Structures are given as structure tokens and as C-alpha cells.
XYZ file of C-alpha atoms in Angstrom:
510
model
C 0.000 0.000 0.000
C 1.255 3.263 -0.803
C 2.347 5.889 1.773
C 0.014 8.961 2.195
C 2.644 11.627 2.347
C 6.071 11.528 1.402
C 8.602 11.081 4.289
C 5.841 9.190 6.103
C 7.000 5.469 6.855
C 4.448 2.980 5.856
C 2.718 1.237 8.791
C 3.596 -2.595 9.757
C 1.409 -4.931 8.988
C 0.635 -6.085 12.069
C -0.385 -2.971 13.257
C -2.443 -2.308 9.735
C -6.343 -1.880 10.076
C -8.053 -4.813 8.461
C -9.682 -3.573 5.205
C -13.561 -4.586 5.812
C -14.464 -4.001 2.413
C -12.344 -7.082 1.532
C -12.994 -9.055 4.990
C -16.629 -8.410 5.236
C -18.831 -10.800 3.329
C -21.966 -8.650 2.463
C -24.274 -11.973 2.605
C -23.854 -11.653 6.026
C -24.477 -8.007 6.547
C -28.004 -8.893 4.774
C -28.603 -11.755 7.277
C -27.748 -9.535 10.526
C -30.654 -6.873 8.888
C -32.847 -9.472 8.109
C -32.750 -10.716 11.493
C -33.131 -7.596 12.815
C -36.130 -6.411 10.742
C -37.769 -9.272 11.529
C -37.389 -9.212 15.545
C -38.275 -5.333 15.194
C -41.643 -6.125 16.621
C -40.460 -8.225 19.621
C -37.449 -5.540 20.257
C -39.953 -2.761 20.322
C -42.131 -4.316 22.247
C -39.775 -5.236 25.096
C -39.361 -1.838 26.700
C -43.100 -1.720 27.211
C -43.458 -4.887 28.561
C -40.773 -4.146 31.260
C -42.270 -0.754 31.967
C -45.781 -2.498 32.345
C -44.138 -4.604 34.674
C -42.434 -2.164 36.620
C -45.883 0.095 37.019
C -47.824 -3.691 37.618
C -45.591 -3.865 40.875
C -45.780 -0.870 42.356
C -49.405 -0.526 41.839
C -50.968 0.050 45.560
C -53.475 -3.076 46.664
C -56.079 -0.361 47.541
C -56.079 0.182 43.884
C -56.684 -3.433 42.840
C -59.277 -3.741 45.974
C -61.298 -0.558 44.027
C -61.244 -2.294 40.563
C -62.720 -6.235 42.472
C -65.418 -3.864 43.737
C -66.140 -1.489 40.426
C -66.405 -4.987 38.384
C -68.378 -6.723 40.723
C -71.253 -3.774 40.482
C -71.154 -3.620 36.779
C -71.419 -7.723 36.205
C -73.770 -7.597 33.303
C -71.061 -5.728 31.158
C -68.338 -8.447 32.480
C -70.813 -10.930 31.659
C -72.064 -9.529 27.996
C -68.395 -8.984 27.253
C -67.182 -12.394 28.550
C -70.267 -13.860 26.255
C -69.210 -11.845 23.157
C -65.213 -13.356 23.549
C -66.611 -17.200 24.127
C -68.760 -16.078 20.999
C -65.671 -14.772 18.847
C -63.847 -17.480 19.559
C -66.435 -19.965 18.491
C -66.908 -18.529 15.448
C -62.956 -18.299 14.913
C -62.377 -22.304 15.528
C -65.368 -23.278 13.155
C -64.098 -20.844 9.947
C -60.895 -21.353 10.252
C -59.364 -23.462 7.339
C -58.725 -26.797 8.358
C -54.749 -27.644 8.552
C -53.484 -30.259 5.480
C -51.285 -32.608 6.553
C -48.985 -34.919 4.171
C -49.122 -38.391 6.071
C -46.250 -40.221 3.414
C -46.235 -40.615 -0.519
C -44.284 -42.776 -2.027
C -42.626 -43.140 -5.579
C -42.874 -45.614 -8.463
C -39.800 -47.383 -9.433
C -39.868 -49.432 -12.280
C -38.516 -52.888 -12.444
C -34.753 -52.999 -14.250
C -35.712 -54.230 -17.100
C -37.197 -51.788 -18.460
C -33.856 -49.090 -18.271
C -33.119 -47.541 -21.417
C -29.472 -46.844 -21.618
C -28.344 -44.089 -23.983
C -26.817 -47.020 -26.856
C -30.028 -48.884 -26.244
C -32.476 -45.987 -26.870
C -30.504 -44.962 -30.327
C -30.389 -48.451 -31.686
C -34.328 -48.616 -30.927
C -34.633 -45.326 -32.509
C -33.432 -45.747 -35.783
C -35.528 -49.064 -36.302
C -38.390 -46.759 -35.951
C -38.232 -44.736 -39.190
C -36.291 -41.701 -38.188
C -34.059 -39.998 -40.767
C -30.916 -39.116 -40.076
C -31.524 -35.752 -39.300
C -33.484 -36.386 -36.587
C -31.210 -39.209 -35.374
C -28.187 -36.890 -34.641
C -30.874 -34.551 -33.596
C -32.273 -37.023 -30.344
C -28.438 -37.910 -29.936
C -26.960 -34.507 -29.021
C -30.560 -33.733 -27.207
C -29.825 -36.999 -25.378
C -26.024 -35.895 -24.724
C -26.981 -31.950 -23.075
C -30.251 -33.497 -21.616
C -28.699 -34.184 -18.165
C -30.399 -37.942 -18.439
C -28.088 -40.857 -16.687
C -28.215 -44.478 -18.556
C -30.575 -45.713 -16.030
C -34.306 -44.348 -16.714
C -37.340 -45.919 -17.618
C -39.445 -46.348 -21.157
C -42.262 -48.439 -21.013
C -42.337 -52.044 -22.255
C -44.143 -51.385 -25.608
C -41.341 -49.366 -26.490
C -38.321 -52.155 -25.525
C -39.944 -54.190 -28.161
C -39.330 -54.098 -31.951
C -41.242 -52.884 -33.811
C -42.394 -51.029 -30.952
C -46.194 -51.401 -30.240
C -47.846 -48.257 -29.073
C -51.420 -49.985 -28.264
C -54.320 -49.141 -25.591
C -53.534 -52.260 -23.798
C -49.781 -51.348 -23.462
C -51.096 -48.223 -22.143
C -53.404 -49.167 -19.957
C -50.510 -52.355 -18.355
C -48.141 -48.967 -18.143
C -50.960 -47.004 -16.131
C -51.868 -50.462 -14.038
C -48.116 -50.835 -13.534
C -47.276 -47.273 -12.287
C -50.527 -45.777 -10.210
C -50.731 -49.562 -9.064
C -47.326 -50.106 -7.874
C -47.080 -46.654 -5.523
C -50.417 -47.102 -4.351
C -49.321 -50.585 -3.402
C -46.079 -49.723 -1.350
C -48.036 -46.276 -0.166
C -50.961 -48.251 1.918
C -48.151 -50.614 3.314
C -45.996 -47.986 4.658
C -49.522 -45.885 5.675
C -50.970 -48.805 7.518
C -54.128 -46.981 6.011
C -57.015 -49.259 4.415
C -58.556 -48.194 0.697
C -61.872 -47.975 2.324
C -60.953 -44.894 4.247
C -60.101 -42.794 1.263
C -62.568 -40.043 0.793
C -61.226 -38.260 -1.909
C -59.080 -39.207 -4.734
C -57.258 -37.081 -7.227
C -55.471 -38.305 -10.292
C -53.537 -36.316 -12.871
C -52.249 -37.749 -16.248
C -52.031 -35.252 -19.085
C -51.858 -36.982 -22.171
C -53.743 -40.321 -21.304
C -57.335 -40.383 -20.687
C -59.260 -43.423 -21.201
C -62.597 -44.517 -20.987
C -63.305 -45.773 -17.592
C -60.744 -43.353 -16.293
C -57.503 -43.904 -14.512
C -59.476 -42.940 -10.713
C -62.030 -45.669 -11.711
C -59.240 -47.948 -13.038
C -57.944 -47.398 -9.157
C -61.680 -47.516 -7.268
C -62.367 -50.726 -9.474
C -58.584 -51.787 -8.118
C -58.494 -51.280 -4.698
C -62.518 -51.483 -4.246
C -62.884 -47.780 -2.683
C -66.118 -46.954 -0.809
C -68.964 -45.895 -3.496
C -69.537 -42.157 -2.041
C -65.993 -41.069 -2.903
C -65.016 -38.058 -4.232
C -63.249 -38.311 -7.157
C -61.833 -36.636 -9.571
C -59.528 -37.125 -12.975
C -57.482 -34.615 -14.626
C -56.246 -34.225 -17.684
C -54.073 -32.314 -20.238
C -52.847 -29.961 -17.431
C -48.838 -31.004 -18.110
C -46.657 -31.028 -15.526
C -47.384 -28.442 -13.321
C -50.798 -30.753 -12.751
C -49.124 -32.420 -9.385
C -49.116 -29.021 -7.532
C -52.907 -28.418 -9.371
C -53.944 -31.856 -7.693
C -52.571 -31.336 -4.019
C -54.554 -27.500 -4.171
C -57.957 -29.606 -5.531
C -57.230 -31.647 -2.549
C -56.817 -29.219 -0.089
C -59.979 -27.465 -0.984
C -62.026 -30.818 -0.839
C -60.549 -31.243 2.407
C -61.588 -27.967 3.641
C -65.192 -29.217 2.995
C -65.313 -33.101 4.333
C -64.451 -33.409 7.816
C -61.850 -36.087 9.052
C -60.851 -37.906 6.224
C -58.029 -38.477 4.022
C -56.982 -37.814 0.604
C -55.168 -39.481 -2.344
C -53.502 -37.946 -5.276
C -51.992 -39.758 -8.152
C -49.966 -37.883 -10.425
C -48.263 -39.752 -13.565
C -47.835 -39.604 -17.378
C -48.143 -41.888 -19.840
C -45.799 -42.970 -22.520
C -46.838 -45.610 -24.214
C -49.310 -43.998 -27.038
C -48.041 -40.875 -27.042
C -44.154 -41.758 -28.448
C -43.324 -39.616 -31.622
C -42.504 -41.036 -34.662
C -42.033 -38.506 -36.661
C -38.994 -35.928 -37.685
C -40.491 -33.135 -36.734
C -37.282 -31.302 -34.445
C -39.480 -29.402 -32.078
C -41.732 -32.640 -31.189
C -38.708 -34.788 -31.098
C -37.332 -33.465 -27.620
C -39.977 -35.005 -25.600
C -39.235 -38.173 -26.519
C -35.554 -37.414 -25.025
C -36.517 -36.457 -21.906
C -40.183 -38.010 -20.621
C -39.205 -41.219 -18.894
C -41.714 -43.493 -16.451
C -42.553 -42.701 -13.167
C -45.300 -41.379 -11.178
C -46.236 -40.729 -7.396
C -49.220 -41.487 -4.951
C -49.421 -38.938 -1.848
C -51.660 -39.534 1.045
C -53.077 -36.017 2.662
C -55.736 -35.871 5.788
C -57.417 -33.336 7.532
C -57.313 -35.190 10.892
C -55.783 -33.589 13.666
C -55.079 -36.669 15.120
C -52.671 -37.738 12.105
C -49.903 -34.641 12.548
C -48.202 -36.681 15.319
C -47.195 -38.907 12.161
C -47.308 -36.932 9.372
C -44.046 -35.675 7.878
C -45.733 -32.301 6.157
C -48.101 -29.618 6.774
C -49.670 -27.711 3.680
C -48.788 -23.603 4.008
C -49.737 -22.452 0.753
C -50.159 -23.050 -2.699
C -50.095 -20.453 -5.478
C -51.376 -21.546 -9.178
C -50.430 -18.999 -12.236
C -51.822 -19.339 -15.462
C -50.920 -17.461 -18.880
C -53.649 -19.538 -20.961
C -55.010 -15.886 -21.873
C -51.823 -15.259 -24.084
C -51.429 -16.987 -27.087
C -47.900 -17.394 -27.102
C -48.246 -18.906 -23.852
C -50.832 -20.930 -24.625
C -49.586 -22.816 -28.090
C -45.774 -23.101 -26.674
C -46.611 -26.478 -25.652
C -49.154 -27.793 -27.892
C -50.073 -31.484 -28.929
C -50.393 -31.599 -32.657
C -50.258 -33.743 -35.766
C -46.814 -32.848 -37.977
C -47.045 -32.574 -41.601
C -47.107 -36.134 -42.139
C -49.873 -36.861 -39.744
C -48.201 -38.169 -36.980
C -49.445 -36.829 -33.666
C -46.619 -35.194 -31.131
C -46.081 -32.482 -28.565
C -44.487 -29.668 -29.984
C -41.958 -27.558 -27.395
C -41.789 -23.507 -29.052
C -38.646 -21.724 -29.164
C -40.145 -18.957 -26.774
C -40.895 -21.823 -23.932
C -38.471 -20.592 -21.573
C -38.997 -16.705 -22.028
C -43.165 -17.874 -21.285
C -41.890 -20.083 -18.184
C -39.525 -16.758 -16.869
C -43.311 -14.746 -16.878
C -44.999 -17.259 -15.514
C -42.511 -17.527 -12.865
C -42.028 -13.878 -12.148
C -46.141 -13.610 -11.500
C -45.906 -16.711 -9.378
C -43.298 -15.513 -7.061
C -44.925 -11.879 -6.656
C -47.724 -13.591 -5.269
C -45.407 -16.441 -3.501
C -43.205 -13.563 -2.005
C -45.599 -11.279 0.575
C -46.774 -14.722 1.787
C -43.197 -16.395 2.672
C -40.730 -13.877 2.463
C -39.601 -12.186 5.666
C -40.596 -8.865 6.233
C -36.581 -7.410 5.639
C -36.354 -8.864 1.960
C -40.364 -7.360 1.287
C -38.910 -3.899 2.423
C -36.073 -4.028 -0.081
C -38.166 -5.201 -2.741
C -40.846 -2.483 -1.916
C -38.205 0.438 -1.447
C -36.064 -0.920 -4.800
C -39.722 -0.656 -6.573
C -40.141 3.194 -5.108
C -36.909 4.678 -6.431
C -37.143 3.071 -9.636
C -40.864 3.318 -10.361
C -41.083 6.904 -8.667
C -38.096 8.279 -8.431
C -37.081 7.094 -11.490
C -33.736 5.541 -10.122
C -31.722 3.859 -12.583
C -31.300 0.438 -10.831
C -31.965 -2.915 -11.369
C -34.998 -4.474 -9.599
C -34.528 -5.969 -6.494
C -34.390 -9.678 -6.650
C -36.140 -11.376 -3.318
C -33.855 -13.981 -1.349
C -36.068 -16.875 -1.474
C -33.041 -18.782 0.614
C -33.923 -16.790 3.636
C -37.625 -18.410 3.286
C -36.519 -22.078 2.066
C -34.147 -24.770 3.038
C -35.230 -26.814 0.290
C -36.233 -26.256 -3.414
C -37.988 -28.979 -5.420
C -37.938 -27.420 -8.757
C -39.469 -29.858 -11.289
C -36.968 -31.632 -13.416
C -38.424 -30.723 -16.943
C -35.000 -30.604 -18.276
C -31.514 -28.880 -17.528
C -32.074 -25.436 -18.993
C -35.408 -25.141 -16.907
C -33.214 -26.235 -13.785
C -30.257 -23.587 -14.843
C -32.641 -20.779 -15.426
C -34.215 -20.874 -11.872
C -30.912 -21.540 -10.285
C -29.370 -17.891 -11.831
C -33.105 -16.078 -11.776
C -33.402 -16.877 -8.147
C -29.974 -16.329 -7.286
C -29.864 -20.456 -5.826
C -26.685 -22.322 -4.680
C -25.757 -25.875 -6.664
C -26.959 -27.716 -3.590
C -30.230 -25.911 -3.557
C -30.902 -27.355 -7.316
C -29.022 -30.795 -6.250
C -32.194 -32.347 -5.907
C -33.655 -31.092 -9.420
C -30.453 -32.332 -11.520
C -30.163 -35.827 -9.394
C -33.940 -36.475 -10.023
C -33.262 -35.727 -13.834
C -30.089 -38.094 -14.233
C -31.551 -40.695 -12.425
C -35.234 -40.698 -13.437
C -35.852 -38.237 -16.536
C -38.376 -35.934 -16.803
C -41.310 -37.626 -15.184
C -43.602 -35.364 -15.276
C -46.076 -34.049 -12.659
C -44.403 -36.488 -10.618
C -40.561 -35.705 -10.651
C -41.010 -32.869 -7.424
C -42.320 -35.878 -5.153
C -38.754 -37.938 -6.645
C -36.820 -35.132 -5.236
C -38.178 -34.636 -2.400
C -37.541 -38.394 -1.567
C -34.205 -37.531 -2.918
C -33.751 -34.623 0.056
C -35.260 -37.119 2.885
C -32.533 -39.505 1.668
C -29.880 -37.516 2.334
C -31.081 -36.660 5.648
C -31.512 -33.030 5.661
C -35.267 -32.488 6.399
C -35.552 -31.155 9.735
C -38.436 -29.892 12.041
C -39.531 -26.861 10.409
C -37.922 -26.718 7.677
C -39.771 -25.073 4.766
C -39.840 -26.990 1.354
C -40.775 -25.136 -2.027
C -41.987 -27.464 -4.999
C -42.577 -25.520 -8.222
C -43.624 -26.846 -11.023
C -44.195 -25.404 -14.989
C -46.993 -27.560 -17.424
C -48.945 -26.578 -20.753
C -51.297 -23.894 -20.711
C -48.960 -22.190 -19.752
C -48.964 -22.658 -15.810
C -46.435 -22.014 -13.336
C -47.534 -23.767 -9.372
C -46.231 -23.733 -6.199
C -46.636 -25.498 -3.430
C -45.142 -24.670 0.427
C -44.780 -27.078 2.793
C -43.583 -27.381 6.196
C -41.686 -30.258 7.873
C -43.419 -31.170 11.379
C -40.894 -33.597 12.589
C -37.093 -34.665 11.203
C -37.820 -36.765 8.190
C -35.903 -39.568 7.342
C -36.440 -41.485 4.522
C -39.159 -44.630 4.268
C -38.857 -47.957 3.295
C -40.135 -46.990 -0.137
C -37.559 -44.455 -1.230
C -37.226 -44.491 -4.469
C -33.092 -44.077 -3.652
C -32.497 -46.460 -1.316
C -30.372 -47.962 -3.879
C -28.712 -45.740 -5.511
C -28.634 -42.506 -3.420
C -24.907 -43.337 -2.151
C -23.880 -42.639 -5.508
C -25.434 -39.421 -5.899
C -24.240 -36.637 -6.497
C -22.803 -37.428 -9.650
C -21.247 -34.792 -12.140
C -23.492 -35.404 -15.197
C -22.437 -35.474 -18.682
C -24.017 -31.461 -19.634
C -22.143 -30.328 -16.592
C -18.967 -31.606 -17.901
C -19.763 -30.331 -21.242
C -20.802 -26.574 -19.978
C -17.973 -26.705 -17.515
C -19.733 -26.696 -14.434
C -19.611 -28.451 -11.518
């Protein structure tokens, strides 16, 4: 460091001030005012509570002899008012919204037979009529997807020719919704017949009887159950299910809840050469989820979740939006899912309306000040500054951001300013699983459990994007330390993960 005059000897460095600038990591300025904004109340509130205190003990007992007697001659006010609370508080414990509670899910993992390695999926690919074009195409799709060699196509499609018939459908429904129900009533201990409401989401598969009557018909559920089948609502339909749920369960007292979410593969494979409706064949993979809710207060000493909030935005009312993911026939008839160009410019709106009406309910009240006073000077002072991007870290510990591929993951990881561990979940579901639709934030979720980092009252985020275009959250919280069940869908594998994936190598990231 230079001198500041001349003549003058420069200081040691032992006796040198530390520069805190350099030695002062502003993340942690931030935290000490966000804890301090949001204490405020409780630090302002302290000095009166001592000087209540203080007057309480010095009051004279003549004084609290005159109030015994002034009550005692006015007892039909103490008695109307005393009415009026009991009254209040009535009315307060019968309108207030019933608390959701997530008693377990569980995850469908298919059998390994039915893994499609990257070799095995090419060789199957071009004994199905693709050109060449759209061969190299699916290969460097399959190479940047962020896909391991050990997800799941259905059965009709390991067979060649494959064959892409209703009853291969229907065996690939069976198998999935069949096989999570199956291991979720073991681990529940809780019989079919108790099920009140049941909630199933599939986008692109919707027979006649439907998949909740292929289950009622299954598992022989009572015949006044509420239930309910959705369809072409893309992946963002798990998060649409669980909110259905929730607001059934605000209705019908002490019962429980089932929602199925899943896709189906089997007839709705492309085989044309189409580019744009090639890319789902890349990344969709089997897998789905069943998740058992209840509205009994007597189930939160087990349960491993309570429901906060959930927060549904949809862009249907803008064409773009609305056609960016769109099931169509190509030029030569075949019938696909085309993905637009625009697709993640419409998911980065649908997001940004999501998470202004996410924030004011999770955010602490620090980060809403800085967003509202960032908003002021540029809005009305006409400040030039960038807008204030809310710390959703200071309201989560853990982000379940659905694995739709790996430039939706490494869009929300630099738009919401997120660490790699906070997105571990996302890219581990992805290699390991695929893109499993409506079902891939339950998969990492189990993924998080695994590794043991759930604790009590931790807050969990699972956001999801589907056709439409929608953009869902969900918020839960944890009630107890979750560790994970007999079921998990990594028992087997998760001391392997994480694993640096092929795209991260390739993009140079780590």
C-alpha cells in the first residue's frame, strides 16, 4: 500500500487496520438486517413490557381492591363482554381453514428391465423410421439433456417394432398408479376404504373408464368417494392436484386424501422428424407418485408435512403462452407435442407472477422492504437500478424445482440467485429418473429425505411449470425430522449421488 505523504514510513502490517471491504462478506451483513427487521416487533415491544411490569408492581393493593369492587357492580357488562369473547372465539375455531397434513407418498420405481441406456435408446430409434436428421438430432438432445443411462421407457417401447397400443397403455398405467399405491398403503398402515377423496392427474392419457375408476375398481374404494380425474394440465398438474385436494378437504371433515400424479408414454411416443416434437421423446421417462393427505388432527403426530400455501399462475389468456406447448399432428400426420422456441422466455413470466404472489406470503418482512423500497426509487423516483431480486433462501431450506429438463433447472438456479446444492435435488432427479412429469417434485423430495436433511420446520418449495402455460407452487412445512421410508425411491442408488453429469462436464460446471 502506498504511503500517504512523502517522508511518512508505511505502517507494519501487524499494526495495519483490516480492510472490511475485503474481509466483510456482504451476505452476512443482509442476514444480521434481516434478522433484525424481523425481531423489530419483539425488540420494540420489550421496553413496554418491562415498563408495564415495573408500574404492575408498584401498583398500591387499595387500587386493585377498588377495581374487584367497580367490576363486581357492573357484572352484566363483564358478563355480555365475557359472552361476546366465548362467541368470537367460536366462530374463529369453526371458519378457520382446516390444517393439510402430508401423512407419506411414495414413488414408483420401475422394475430394471425396463432401463433404457443411452446405446439402447438410439439403436431402438433408428428401427423406428427416423431420418438421419433427426437421429443426430435425439443424440446430441440426449447428450446436453442431463439424463443418466438408467431411466425408464415403457415395455411397448423395448420391443421391436415397438407397439404403441391401448392395452400397453393401460398395463403402463396399471403398472405405475398400481405399484405406488401398493407400497403407499403398506408404509400408511391406512385401508382403501378410508379414502374419501381421490385425485389423479395424467395429461396426455385419458381413457374410458378413467384412470381414478381404473384405481376404485382396483383397490374397491367406498362408493360415495369423491373423485376426480385430470387431464391435459402437463406437468405443473401435481401441484394443481394437491390445491384440488386441499380445498375438498376444507369441505369433508376427518378424512383423508389421495392424489396420483403420472404420465403416460406408451401412445403418445413420436414417430415422426419433426425437431421441435422430437425433444420429448428425449426427456419423458416413467414414473409417477401417490401422496396420502388428511385433515385429521389426530394424524400430525405422524405426518411428515403440513400444507402452508399453494399459489397456481396461469398465462392460458396469451397466445404465445398458450400454443408453446401444444399437442399436434406434424405434416405427415403423426401426432406429437411440440416444445416452441419462446418456452423458456413464457416459463420466466410465468414464474415472475408466481413468485410476486409467492413472495408477501413467505418472504420475511426485511427482503419485502427491499423489494418495496427498490420498486419506489425506480418506479417513482425514477432511479436507474436494477430491480430488487427477493432472497427466497432466507424463506426455504429446500427447493424442489421440477426436473423438466436442464435449462429449466439452470434458469431458476441464476433467476433466483440459488446455490448448486439448492438445485441438487432437481439435476439428481433428472439423471436418475428423466423428466417424469407431474411427478418428478415428489422424486426429489424423496431424494432430500434420503440424504437426511429435512428437519423440524424446515420449509420446502416445490414448483412446477406444465402446458397452458402454468407455473404452481406449493409450500410445505416439515413437522418432525424426516428420514427417509422404506419406499424411497433411492435407497439404492442414493450413495452414488451426487454425480457430475455429462451437460455439466460439457458446460464446464460443476
Amino acid at each position: 500500500m502506498p504511503s500517504g505523504a512523502a517522508g511518512e514510513r508505511s505502517p507494519s502490517p501487524h499494526r495495519r487496520l483490516p480492510d472490511f471491504l475485503q474481509s466483510v462478506n456482504l451476505k452476512y451483513v443482509k442476514l444480521g438486517y434481516h434478522y433484525l427487521i424481523t425481531h423489530l416487533l419483539t425488540l420494540l415491544l420489550l421496553p413496554l413490557i418491562a415498563v408495564t411490569f415495573l408500574e404492575a408492581i408498584q401498583t398500591d393493593p387499595d387500587d386493585i381492591r377498588q377495581l374487584w369492587l367497580h367490576l363486581q357492580f357492573n357484572l352484566v357488562s363483564v358478563v355480555s363482554l365475557s359472552g361476546l369473547l366465548v362467541f368470537a372465539s367460536t366462530v374463529y375455531l369453526l371458519t378457520r381453514p382446516r390444517s393439510i397434513y402430508l401423512v407419506d407418498y411414495s414413488c414408483y420405481v420401475p422394475p430394471p428391465q425396463l432401463k433404457a441406456p443411452y446405446s439402447e435408446f438410439m439403436e431402438h430409434s433408428k428401427v423406428c423410421g427416423f431420418d438421419d436428421s433427426a437421429l443426430e438430432f435425439q443424440r446430441k438432445i440426449l447428450e446436453r439433456s442431463g439424463l443418466g443411462e438408467e431411466t425408464y421407457v415403457p415395455e411397448a417401447m423395448h420391443v421391436i417394432p415397438p407397439q404403441p397400443s391401448m392395452a400397453n397403455a393401460r398395463a403402463e398405467a396399471e403398472q405405475v398408479m398400481f405399484g405406488a399405491l401398493d407400497n403407499l398403503f403398506a408404509s400408511t398402515g391406512v385401508k382403501p376404504k378410508d379414502i374419501g377423496i381421490l385425485v389423479v392427474n395424467c395429461s396426455l392419457f385419458n381413457p374410458t373408464p378413467s384412470l381414478s375408476a381404473m384405481i376404485i375398481n382396483k383397490y374397491k374404494l367406498r362408493g360415495n368417494i369423491k373423485s376426480y380425474n385430470l387431464g391435459g394440465m402437463g406437468c405443473s398438474a401435481g401441484v394443481i392436484s394437491v390445491d384440488l385436494a386441499r380445498e375438498l378437504l376444507q369441505v369433508h371433515r376427518a378424512t383423508y386424501a389421495v392424489v396420483v400424479s403420472t404420465e403416460n408414454i406408451t401412445l403418445n411416443w413420436y414417430f415422426g422428424n419433426r425437431k421441435s416434437m422430437l425433444i420429448p421423446n428425449c426427456l419423458f421417462r416413467v414414473g409417477g407418485a401417490a401422496v396420502l393427505l388428511s385433515n385429521r388432527a389426530s394424524d400430525k403426530r405422524r405426518a411428515k408435512y403440513e400444507l402452508v400455501h399453494t399459489v397456481r399462475t396461469h398465462r392460458g389468456c396469451d397466445d404465445r403462452a398458450f400454443r408453446c406447448v401444444y399437442q399436434e399432428q406434424d405434416e405427415t400426420g403423426k401426432t406429437g407435442v411440440s416444445l416452441s422456441k419462446d418456452l423458456m422466455a413464457i416459463a420466466g413470466e410465468a414464474l415472475k407472477i408466481n413468485i410476486t404472489t409467492l413472495g408477501p406470503l413467505v418472504l420475511p418482512v426485511s427482503e419485502q422492504l427491499l423489494f418495496f423500497a427498490t420498486l419506489v426509487l425506480k418506479k417513482v423516483f425514477k432511479f436507474k437500478i436494477k430491480p430488487y431480486i427477493p432472497d427466497f433462501k432466507l424463506a426455504f431450506e429446500h427447493f424442489c424445482i421440477h426436473a423438466g429438463g436442464r435449462a429449466v433447472i439452470d434458469e431458476l438456479e441464476m433467476n433466483l440467485q440459488l446455490e448448486p446444492i439448492h438445485v441438487e435435488a432437481s439435476r439428481m432427479t433428472l439423471h436418475r429418473f428423466g423428466n417424469t412429469s407431474s411427478s418428478s417434485i415428489w422424486y426429489e423430495l424423496a431424494y432430500i429425505e434420503s440424504k437426511g436433511r429435512i428437519r423440524k420446520n424446515h420449509r420446502i418449495w416445490q414448483i412446477a411449470f406444465g402446458s397452458g402455460f402454468k407455473c404452481n407452487s406449493a409450500v410445505w412445512k416439515a413437522l418432525r425430522n424426516v428420514k427417509a421410508s422404506v419406499h424411497n425411491p433411492w435407497k439404492d442408488c442414493i450413495e452414488r449421488y451426487p454425480v457430475v453429469t455429462v451437460d455439466q462436464v460439457l458446460s464446464g460446471t460443476n
